[in-house]
JSON list of C-alpha atoms in Angstrom, two decimals:
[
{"chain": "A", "resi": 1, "resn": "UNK", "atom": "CA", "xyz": [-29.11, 9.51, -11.31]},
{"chain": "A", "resi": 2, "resn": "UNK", "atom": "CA", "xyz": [-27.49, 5.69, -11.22]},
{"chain": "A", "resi": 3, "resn": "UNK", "atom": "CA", "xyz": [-28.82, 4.01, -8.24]},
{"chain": "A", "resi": 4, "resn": "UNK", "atom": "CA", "xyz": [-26.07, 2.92, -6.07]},
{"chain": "A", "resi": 5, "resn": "UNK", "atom": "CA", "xyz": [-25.12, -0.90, -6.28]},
{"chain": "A", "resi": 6, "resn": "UNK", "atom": "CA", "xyz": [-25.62, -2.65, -2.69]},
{"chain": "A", "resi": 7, "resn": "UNK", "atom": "CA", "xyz": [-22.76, -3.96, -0.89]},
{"chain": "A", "resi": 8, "resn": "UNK", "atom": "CA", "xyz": [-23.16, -7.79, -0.50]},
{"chain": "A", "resi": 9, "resn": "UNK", "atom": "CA", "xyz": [-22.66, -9.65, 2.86]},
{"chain": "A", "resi": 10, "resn": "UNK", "atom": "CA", "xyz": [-19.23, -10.49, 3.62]},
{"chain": "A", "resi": 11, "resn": "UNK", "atom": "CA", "xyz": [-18.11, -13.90, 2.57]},
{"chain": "A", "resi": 12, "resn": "UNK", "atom": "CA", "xyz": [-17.30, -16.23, 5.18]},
{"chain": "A", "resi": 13, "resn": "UNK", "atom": "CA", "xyz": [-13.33, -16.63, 3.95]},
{"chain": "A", "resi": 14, "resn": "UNK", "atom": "CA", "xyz": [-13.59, -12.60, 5.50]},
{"chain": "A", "resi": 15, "resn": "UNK", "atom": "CA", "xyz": [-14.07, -14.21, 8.77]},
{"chain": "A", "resi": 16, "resn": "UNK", "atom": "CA", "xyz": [-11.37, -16.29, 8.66]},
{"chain": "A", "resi": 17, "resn": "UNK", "atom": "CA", "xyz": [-9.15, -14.02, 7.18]},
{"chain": "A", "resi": 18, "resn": "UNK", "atom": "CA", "xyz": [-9.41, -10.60, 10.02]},
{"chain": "A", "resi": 19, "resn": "UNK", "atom": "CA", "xyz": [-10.47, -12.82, 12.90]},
{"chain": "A", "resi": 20, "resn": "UNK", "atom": "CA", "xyz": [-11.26, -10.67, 15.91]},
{"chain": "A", "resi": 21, "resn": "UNK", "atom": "CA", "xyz": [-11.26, -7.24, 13.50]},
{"chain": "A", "resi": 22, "resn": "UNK", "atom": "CA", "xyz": [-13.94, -8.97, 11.01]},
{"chain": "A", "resi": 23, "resn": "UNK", "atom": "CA", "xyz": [-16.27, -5.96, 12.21]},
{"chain": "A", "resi": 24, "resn": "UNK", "atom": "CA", "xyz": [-13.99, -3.18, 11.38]},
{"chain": "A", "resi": 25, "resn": "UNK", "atom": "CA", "xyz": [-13.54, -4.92, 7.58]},
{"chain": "A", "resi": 26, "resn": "UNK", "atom": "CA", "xyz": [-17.36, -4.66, 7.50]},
{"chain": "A", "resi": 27, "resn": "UNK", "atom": "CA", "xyz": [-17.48, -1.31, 8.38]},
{"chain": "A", "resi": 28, "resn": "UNK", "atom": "CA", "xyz": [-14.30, -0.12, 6.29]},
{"chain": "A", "resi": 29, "resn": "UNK", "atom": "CA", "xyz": [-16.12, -1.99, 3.07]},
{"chain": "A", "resi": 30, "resn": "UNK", "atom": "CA", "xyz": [-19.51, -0.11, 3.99]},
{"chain": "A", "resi": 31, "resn": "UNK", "atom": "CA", "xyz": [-17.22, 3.33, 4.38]},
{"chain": "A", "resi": 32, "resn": "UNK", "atom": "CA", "xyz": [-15.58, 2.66, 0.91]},
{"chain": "A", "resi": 33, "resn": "UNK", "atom": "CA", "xyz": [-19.57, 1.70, -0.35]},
{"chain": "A", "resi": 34, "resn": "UNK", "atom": "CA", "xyz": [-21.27, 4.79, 1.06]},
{"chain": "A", "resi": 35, "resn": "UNK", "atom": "CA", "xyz": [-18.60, 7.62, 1.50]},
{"chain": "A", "resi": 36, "resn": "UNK", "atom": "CA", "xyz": [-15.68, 6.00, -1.08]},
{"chain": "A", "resi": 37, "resn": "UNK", "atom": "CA", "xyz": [-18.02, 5.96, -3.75]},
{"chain": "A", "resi": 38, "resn": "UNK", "atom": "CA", "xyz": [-19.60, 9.97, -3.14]},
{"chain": "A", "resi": 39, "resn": "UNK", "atom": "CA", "xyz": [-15.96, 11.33, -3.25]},
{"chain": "A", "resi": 40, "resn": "UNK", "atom": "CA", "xyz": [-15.02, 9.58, -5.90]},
{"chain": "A", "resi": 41, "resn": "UNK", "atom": "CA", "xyz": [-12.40, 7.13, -4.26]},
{"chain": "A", "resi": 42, "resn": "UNK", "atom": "CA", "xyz": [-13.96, 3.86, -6.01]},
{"chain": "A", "resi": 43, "resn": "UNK", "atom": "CA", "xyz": [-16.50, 3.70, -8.32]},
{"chain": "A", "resi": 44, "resn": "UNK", "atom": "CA", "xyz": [-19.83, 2.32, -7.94]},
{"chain": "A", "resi": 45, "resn": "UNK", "atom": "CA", "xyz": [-19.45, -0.73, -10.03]},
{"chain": "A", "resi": 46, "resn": "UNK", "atom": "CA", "xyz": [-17.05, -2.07, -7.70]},
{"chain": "A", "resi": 47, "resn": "UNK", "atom": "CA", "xyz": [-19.67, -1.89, -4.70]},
{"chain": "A", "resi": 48, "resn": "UNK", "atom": "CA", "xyz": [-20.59, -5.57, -5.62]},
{"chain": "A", "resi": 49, "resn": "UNK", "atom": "CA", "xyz": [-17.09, -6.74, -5.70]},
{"chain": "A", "resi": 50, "resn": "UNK", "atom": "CA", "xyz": [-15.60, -4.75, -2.92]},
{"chain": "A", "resi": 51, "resn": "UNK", "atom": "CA", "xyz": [-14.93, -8.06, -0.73]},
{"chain": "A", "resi": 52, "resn": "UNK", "atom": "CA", "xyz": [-13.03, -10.24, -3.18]},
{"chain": "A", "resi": 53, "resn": "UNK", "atom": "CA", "xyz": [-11.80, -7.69, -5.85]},
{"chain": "A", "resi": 54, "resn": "UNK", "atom": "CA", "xyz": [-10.40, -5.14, -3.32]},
{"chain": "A", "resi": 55, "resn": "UNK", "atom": "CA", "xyz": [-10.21, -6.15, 0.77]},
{"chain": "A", "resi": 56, "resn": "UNK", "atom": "CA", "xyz": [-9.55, -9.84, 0.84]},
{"chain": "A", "resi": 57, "resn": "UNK", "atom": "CA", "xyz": [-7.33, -9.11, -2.50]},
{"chain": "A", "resi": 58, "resn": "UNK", "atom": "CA", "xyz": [-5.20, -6.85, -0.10]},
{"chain": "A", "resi": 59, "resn": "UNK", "atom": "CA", "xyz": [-5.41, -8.81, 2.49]},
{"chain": "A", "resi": 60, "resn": "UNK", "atom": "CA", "xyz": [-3.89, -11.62, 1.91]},
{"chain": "A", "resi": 61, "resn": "UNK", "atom": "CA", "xyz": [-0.35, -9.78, 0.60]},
{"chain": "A", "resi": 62, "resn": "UNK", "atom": "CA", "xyz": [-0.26, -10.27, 4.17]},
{"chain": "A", "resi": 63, "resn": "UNK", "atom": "CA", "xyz": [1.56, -13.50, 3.21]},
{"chain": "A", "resi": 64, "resn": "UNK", "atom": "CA", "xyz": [4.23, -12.09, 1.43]},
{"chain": "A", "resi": 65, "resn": "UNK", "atom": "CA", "xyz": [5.23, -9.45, 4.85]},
{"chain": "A", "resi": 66, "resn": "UNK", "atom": "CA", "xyz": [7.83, -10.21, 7.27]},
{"chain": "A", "resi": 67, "resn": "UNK", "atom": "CA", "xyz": [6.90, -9.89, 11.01]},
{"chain": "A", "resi": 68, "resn": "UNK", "atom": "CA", "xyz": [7.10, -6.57, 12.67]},
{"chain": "A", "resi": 69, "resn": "UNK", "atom": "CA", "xyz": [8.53, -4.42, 9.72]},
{"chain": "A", "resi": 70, "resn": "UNK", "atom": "CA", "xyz": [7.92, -1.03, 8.76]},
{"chain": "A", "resi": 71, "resn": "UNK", "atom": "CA", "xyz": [5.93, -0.70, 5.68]},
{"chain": "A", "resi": 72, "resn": "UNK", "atom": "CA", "xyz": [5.23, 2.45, 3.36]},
{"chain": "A", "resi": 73, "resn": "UNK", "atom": "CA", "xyz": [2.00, 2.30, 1.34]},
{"chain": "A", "resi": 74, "resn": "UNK", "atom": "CA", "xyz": [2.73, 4.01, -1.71]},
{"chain": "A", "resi": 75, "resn": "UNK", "atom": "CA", "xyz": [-0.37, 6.05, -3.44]},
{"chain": "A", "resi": 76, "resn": "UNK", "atom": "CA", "xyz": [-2.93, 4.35, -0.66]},
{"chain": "A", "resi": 77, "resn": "UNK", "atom": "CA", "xyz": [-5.92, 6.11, -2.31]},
{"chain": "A", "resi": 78, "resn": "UNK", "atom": "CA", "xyz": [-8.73, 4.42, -0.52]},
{"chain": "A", "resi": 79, "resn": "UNK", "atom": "CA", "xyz": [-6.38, 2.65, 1.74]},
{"chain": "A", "resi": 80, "resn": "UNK", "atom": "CA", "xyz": [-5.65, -0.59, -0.50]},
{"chain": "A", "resi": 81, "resn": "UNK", "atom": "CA", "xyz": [-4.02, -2.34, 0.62]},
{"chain": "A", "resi": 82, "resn": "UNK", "atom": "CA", "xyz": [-2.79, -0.54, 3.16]},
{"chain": "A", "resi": 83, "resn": "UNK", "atom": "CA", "xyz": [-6.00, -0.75, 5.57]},
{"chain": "A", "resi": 84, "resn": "UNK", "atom": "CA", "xyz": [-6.68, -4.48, 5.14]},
{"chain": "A", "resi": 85, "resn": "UNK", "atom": "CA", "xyz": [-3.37, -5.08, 5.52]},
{"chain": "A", "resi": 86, "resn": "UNK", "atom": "CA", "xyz": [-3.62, -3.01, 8.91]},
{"chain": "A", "resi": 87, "resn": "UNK", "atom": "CA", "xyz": [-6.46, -5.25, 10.11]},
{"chain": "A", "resi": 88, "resn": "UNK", "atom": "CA", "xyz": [-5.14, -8.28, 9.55]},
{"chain": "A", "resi": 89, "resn": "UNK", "atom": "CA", "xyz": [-1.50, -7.24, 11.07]},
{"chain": "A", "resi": 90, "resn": "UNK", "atom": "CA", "xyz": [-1.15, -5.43, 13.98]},
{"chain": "A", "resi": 91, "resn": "UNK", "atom": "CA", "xyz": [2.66, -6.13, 14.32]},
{"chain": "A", "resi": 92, "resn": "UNK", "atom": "CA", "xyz": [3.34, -3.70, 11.20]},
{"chain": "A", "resi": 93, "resn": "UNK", "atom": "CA", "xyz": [4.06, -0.28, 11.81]},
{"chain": "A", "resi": 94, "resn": "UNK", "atom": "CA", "xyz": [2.05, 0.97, 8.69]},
{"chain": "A", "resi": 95, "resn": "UNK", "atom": "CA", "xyz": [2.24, 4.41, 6.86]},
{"chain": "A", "resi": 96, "resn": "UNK", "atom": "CA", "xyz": [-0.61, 5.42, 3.88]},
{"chain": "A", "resi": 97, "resn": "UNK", "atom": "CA", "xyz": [1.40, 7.98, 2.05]},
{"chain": "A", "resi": 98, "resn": "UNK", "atom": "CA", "xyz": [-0.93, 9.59, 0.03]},
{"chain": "A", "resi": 99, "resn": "UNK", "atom": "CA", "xyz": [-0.71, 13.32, -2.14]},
{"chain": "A", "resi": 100, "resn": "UNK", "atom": "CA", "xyz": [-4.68, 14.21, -2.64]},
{"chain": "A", "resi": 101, "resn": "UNK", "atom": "CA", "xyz": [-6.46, 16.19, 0.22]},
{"chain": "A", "resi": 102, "resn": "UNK", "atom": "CA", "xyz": [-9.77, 14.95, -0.01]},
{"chain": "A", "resi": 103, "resn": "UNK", "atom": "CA", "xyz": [-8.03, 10.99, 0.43]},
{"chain": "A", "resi": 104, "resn": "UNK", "atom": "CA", "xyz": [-5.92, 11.73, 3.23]},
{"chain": "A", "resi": 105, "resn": "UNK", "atom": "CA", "xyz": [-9.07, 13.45, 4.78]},
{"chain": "A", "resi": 106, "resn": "UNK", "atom": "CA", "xyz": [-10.79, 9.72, 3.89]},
{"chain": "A", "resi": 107, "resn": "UNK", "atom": "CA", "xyz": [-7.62, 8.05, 5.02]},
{"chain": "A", "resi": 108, "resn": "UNK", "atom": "CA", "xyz": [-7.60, 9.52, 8.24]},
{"chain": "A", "resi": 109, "resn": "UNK", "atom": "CA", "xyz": [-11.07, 9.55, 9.44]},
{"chain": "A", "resi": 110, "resn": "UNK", "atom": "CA", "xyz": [-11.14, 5.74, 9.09]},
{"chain": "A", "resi": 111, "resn": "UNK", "atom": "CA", "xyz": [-7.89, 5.27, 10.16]},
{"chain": "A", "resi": 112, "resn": "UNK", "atom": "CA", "xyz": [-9.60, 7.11, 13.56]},
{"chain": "A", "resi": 113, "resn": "UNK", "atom": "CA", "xyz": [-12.57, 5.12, 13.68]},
{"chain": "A", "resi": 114, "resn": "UNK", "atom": "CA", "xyz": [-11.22, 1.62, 13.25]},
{"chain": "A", "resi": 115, "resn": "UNK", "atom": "CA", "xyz": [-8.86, 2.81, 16.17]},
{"chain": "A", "resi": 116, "resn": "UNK", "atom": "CA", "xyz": [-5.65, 1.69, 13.79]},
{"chain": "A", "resi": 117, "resn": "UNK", "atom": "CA", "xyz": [-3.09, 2.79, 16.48]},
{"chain": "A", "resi": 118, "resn": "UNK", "atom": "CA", "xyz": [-0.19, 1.42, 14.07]},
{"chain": "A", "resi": 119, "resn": "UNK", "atom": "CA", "xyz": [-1.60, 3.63, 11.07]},
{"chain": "A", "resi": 120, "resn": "UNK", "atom": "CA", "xyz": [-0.38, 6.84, 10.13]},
{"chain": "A", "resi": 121, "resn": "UNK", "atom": "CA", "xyz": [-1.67, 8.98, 6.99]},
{"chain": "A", "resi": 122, "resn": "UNK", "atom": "CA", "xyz": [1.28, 11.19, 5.84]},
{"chain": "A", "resi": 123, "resn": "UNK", "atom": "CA", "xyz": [0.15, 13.76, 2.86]},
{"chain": "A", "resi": 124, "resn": "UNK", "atom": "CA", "xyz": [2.70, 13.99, -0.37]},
{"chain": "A", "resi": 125, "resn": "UNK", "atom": "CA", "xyz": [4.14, 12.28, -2.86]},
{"chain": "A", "resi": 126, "resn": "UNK", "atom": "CA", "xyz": [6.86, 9.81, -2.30]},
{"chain": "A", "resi": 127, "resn": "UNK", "atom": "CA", "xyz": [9.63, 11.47, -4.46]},
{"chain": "A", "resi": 128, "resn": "UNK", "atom": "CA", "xyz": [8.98, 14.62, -1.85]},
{"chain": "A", "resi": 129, "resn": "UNK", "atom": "CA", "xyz": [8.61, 12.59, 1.60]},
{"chain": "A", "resi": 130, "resn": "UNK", "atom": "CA", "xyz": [12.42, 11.01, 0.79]},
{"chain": "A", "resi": 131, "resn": "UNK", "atom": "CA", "xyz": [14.74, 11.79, 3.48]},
{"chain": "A", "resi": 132, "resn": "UNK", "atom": "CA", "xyz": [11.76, 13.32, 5.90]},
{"chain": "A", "resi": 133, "resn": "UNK", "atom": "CA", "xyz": [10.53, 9.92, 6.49]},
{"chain": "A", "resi": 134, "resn": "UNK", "atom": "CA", "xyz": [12.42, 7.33, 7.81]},
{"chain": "A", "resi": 135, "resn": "UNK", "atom": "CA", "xyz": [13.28, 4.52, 5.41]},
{"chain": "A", "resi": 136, "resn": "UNK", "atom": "CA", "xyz": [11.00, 1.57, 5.54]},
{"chain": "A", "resi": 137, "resn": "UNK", "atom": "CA", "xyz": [11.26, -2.72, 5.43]},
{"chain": "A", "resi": 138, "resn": "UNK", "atom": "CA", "xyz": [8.70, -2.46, 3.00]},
{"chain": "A", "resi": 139, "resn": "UNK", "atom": "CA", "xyz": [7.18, -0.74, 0.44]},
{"chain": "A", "resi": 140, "resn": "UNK", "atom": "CA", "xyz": [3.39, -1.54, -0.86]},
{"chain": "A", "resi": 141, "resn": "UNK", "atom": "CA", "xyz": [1.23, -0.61, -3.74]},
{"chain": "A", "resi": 142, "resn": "UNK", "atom": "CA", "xyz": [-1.55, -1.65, -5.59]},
{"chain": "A", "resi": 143, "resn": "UNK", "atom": "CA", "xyz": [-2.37, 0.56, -9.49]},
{"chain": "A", "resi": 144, "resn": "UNK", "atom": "CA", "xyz": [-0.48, 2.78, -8.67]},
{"chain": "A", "resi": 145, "resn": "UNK", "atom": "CA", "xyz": [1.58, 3.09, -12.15]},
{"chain": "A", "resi": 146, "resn": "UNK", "atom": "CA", "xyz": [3.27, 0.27, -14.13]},
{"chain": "A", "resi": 147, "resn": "UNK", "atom": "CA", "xyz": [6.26, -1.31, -12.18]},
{"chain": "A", "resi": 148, "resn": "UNK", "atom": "CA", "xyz": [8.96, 1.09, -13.48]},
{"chain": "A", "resi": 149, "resn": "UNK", "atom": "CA", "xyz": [7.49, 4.26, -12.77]},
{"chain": "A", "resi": 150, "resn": "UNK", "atom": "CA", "xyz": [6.57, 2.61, -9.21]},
{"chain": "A", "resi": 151, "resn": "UNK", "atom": "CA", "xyz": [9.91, 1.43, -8.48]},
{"chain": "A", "resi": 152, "resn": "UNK", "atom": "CA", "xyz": [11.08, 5.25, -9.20]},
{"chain": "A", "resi": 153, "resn": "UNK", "atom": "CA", "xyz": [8.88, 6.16, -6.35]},
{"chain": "A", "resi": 154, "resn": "UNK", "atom": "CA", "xyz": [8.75, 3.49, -3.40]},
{"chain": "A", "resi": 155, "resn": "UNK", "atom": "CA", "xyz": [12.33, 1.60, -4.09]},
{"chain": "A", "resi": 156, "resn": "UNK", "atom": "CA", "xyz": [13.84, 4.84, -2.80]},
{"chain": "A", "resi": 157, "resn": "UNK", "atom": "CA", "xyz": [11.92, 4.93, 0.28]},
{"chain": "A", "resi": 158, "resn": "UNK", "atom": "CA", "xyz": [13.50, 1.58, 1.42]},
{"chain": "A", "resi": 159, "resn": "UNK", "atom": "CA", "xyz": [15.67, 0.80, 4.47]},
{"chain": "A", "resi": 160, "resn": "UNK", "atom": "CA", "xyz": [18.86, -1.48, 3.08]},
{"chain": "A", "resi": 161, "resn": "UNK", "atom": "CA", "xyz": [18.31, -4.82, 2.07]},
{"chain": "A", "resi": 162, "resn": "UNK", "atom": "CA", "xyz": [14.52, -3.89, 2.13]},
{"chain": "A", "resi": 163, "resn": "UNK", "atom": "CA", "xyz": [11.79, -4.96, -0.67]},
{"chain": "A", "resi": 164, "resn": "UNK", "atom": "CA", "xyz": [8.80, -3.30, -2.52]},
{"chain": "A", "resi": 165, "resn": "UNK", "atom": "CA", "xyz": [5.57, -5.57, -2.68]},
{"chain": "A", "resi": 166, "resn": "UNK", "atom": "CA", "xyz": [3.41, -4.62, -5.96]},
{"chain": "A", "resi": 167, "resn": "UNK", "atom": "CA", "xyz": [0.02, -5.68, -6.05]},
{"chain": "A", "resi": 168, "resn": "UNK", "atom": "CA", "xyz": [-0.29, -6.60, -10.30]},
{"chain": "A", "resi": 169, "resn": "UNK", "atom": "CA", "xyz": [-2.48, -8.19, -12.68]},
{"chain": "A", "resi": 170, "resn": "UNK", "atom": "CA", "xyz": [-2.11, -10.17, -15.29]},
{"chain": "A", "resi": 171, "resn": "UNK", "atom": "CA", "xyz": [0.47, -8.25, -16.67]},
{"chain": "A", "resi": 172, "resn": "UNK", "atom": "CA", "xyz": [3.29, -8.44, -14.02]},
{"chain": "A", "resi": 173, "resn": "UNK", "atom": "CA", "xyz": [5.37, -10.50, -15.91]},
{"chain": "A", "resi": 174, "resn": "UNK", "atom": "CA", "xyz": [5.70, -8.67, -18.55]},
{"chain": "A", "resi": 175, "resn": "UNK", "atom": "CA", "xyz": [5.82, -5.40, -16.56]},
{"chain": "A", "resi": 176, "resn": "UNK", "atom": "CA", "xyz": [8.83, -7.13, -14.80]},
{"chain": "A", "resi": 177, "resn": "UNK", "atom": "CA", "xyz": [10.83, -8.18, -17.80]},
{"chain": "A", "resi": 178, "resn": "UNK", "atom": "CA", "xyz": [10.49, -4.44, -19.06]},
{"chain": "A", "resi": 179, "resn": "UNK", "atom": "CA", "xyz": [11.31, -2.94, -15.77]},
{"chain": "A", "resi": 180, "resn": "UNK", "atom": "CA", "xyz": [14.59, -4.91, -15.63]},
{"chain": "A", "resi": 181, "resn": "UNK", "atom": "CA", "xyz": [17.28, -2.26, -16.72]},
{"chain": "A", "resi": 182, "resn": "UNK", "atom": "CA", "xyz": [15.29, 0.40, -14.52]},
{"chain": "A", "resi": 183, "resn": "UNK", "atom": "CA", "xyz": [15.16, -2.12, -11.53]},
{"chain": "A", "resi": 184, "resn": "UNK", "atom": "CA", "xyz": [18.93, -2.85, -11.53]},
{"chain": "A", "resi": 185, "resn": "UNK", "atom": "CA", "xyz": [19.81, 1.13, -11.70]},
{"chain": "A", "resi": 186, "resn": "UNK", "atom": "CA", "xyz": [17.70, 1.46, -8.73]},
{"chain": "A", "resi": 187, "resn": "UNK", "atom": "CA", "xyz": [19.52, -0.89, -7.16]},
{"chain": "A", "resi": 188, "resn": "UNK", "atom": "CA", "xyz": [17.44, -4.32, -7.09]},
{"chain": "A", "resi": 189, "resn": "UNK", "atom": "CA", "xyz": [19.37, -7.36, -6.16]},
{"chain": "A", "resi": 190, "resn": "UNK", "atom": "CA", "xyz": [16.37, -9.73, -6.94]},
{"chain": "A", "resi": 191, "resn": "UNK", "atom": "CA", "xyz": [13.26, -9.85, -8.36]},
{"chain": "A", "resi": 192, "resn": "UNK", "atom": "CA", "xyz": [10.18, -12.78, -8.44]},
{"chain": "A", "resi": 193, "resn": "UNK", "atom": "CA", "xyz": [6.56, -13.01, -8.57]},
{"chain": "A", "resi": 194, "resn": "UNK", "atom": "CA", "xyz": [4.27, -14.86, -5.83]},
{"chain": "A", "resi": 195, "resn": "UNK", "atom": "CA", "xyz": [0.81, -16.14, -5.64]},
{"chain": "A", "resi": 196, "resn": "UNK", "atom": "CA", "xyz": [-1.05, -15.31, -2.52]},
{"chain": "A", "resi": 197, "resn": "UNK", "atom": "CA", "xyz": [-4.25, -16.29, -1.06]},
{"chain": "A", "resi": 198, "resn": "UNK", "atom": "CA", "xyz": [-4.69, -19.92, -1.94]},
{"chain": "A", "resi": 199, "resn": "UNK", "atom": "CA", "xyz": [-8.29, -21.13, -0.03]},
{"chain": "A", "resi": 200, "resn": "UNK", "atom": "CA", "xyz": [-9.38, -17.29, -0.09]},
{"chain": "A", "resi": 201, "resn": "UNK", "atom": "CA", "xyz": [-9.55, -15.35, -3.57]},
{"chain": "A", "resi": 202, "resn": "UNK", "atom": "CA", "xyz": [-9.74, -16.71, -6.75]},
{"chain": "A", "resi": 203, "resn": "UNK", "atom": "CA", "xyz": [-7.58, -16.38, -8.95]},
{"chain": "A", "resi": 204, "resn": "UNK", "atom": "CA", "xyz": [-4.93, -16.20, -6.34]},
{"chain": "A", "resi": 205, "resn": "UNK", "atom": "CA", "xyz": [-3.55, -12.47, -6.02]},
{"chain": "A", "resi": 206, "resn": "UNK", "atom": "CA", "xyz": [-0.33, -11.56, -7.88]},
{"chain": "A", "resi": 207, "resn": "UNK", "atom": "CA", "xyz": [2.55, -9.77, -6.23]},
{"chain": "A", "resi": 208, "resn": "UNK", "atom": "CA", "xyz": [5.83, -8.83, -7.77]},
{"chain": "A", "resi": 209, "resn": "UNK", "atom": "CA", "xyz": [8.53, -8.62, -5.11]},
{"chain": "A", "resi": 210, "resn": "UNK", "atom": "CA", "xyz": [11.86, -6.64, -5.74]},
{"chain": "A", "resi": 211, "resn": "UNK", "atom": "CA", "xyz": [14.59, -6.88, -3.47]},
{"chain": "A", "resi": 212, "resn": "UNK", "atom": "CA", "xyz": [17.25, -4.23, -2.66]},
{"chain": "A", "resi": 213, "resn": "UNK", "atom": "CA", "xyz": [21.01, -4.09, -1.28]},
{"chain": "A", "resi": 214, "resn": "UNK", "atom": "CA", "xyz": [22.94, -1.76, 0.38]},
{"chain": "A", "resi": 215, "resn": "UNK", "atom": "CA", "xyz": [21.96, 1.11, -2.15]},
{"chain": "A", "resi": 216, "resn": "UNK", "atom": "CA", "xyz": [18.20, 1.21, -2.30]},
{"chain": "A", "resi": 217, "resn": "UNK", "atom": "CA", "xyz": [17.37, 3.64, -5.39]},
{"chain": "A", "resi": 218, "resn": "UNK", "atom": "CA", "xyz": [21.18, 3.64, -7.09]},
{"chain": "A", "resi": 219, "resn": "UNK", "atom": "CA", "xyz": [23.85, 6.19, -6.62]},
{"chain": "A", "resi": 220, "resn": "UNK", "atom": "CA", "xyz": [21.39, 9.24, -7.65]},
{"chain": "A", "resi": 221, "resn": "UNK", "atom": "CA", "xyz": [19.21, 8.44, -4.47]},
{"chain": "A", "resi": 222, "resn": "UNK", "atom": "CA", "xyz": [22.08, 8.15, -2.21]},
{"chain": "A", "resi": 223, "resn": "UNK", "atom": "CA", "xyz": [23.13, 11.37, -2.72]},
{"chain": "A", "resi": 224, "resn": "UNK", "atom": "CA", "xyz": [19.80, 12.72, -2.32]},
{"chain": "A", "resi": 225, "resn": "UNK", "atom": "CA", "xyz": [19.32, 10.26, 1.21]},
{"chain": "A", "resi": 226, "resn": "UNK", "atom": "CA", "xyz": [22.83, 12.11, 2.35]},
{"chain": "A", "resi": 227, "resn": "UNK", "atom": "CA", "xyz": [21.67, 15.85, 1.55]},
{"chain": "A", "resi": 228, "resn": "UNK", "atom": "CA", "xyz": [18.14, 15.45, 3.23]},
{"chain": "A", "resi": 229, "resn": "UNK", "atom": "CA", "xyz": [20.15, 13.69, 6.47]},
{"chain": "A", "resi": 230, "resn": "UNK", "atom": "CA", "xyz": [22.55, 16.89, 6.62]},
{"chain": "A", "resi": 231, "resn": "UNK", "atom": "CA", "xyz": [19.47, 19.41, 6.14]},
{"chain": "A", "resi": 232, "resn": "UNK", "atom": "CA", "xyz": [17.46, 17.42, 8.70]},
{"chain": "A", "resi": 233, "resn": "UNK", "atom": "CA", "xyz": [20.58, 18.01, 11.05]},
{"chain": "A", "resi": 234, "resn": "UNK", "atom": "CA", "xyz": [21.36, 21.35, 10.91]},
{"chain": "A", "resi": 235, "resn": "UNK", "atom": "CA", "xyz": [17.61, 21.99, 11.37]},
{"chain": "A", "resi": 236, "resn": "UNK", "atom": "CA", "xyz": [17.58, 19.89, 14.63]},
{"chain": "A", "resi": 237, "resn": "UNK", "atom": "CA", "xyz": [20.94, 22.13, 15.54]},
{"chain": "A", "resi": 238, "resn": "UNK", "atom": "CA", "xyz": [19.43, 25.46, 15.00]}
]
């Protein structure tokens, strides 16, 4: 049996970065260390690089997020980067949508013990929750799927005139360029890639932003927004 790597000390731009909730990012790292790593959530080889690599990586799309949206965390796993994102902004009224049990169980329970009143852990996938949740400002995700596929899932979820924020690698420009056609049938109005974190990870985290009008998702998802409204009402009527 491996032995399990140690979680190093948090680095001092950690401080700086969630302020009066630095303790709950120490104790959310040491939950994703000790219970992320036994159910499987992360794997053990990113123990060492859980500050940089993963929290203060999320963190800091905090940048990129209007004040006092709605935002939908699309395939939140662990809670990346859903959770730091939490921490660090208390204004955002934040949902982890997640399908698998045993990470909504995860989700949950730390969403409970950091005492993330804004949270809430919703169970499914997002092509399901369309039209029971209410649309969102913004949509987040971080490997989930390459940026077309996403964009199939969390565009649709958007208010009007709302954007999806994709955490990506070194590969989002090219994963924009061939998500183009896709992106304009779902109903993108722009698209652009920004650099976040300057003074606290390096290299600087990537996000790709797409922007929506009036349509979010196309025609297709319209539709589908219109028949889940008139279900939802002739439930509420019954």
């Amino acid at each position: 049996m491996t032995e399990a790597a140690e979680l190093p000390p948090a680095p001092e731009q950690a401080r700086e970065v969630f302020g009066e909730r630095f303790g709950d990012a120490v104790r959310y790292a040491e939950l994703l260390a000790e219970a992320g790593v036994q159910r499987g959530l992360i794997g053990p080889r990113e123990v060492p690089r859980l500050w940089e690599r993963h929290l203060l990586n999320c963190a800091v799309l905090s940048e990129a997020v209007p004040e006092g949206v709605t935002v939908c965390d699309v395939g939140s796993g662990a809670g990346l980067p859903g959770i730091p994102l939490a921490l660090v902004r208390e204004d955002l009224n934040i949902t982890l949508l997640e399908p698998l049990l045993r990470r909504t169980n995860f989700l949950t329970e730390v969403v409970e013990l950091l005492g993330l009143d804004h949270v809430t852990v919703v169970r499914g996938r997002a092509e399901e929750v369309m039209g029971k949740l209410p649309p969102v400002h913004v949509v987040t995700a971080r490997a989930v799927a390459p940026l077309d596929r996403l964009a199939t899932w969390g565009v649709p979820l958007l208010r009007p005139y709302g954007e999806m924020l994709a955490l990506k690698g070194d590969t989002a420009e090219e994963e924009l360029k061939a998500a183009a056609t896709a992106l304009s049938k779902l109903g993108a109005v722009s698209t652009s890639i920004l650099h976040v974190g300057a003074g606290v990870v390096d290299p600087l985290s990537t996000v790709v932003r797409v922007e929506v009008g009036e349509s979010p998702g196309g025609v297709r998802f319209a539709a589908k927004r219109a028949k889940a409204a008139r279900t939802g009402r002739a439930r509420r009527r019954r």
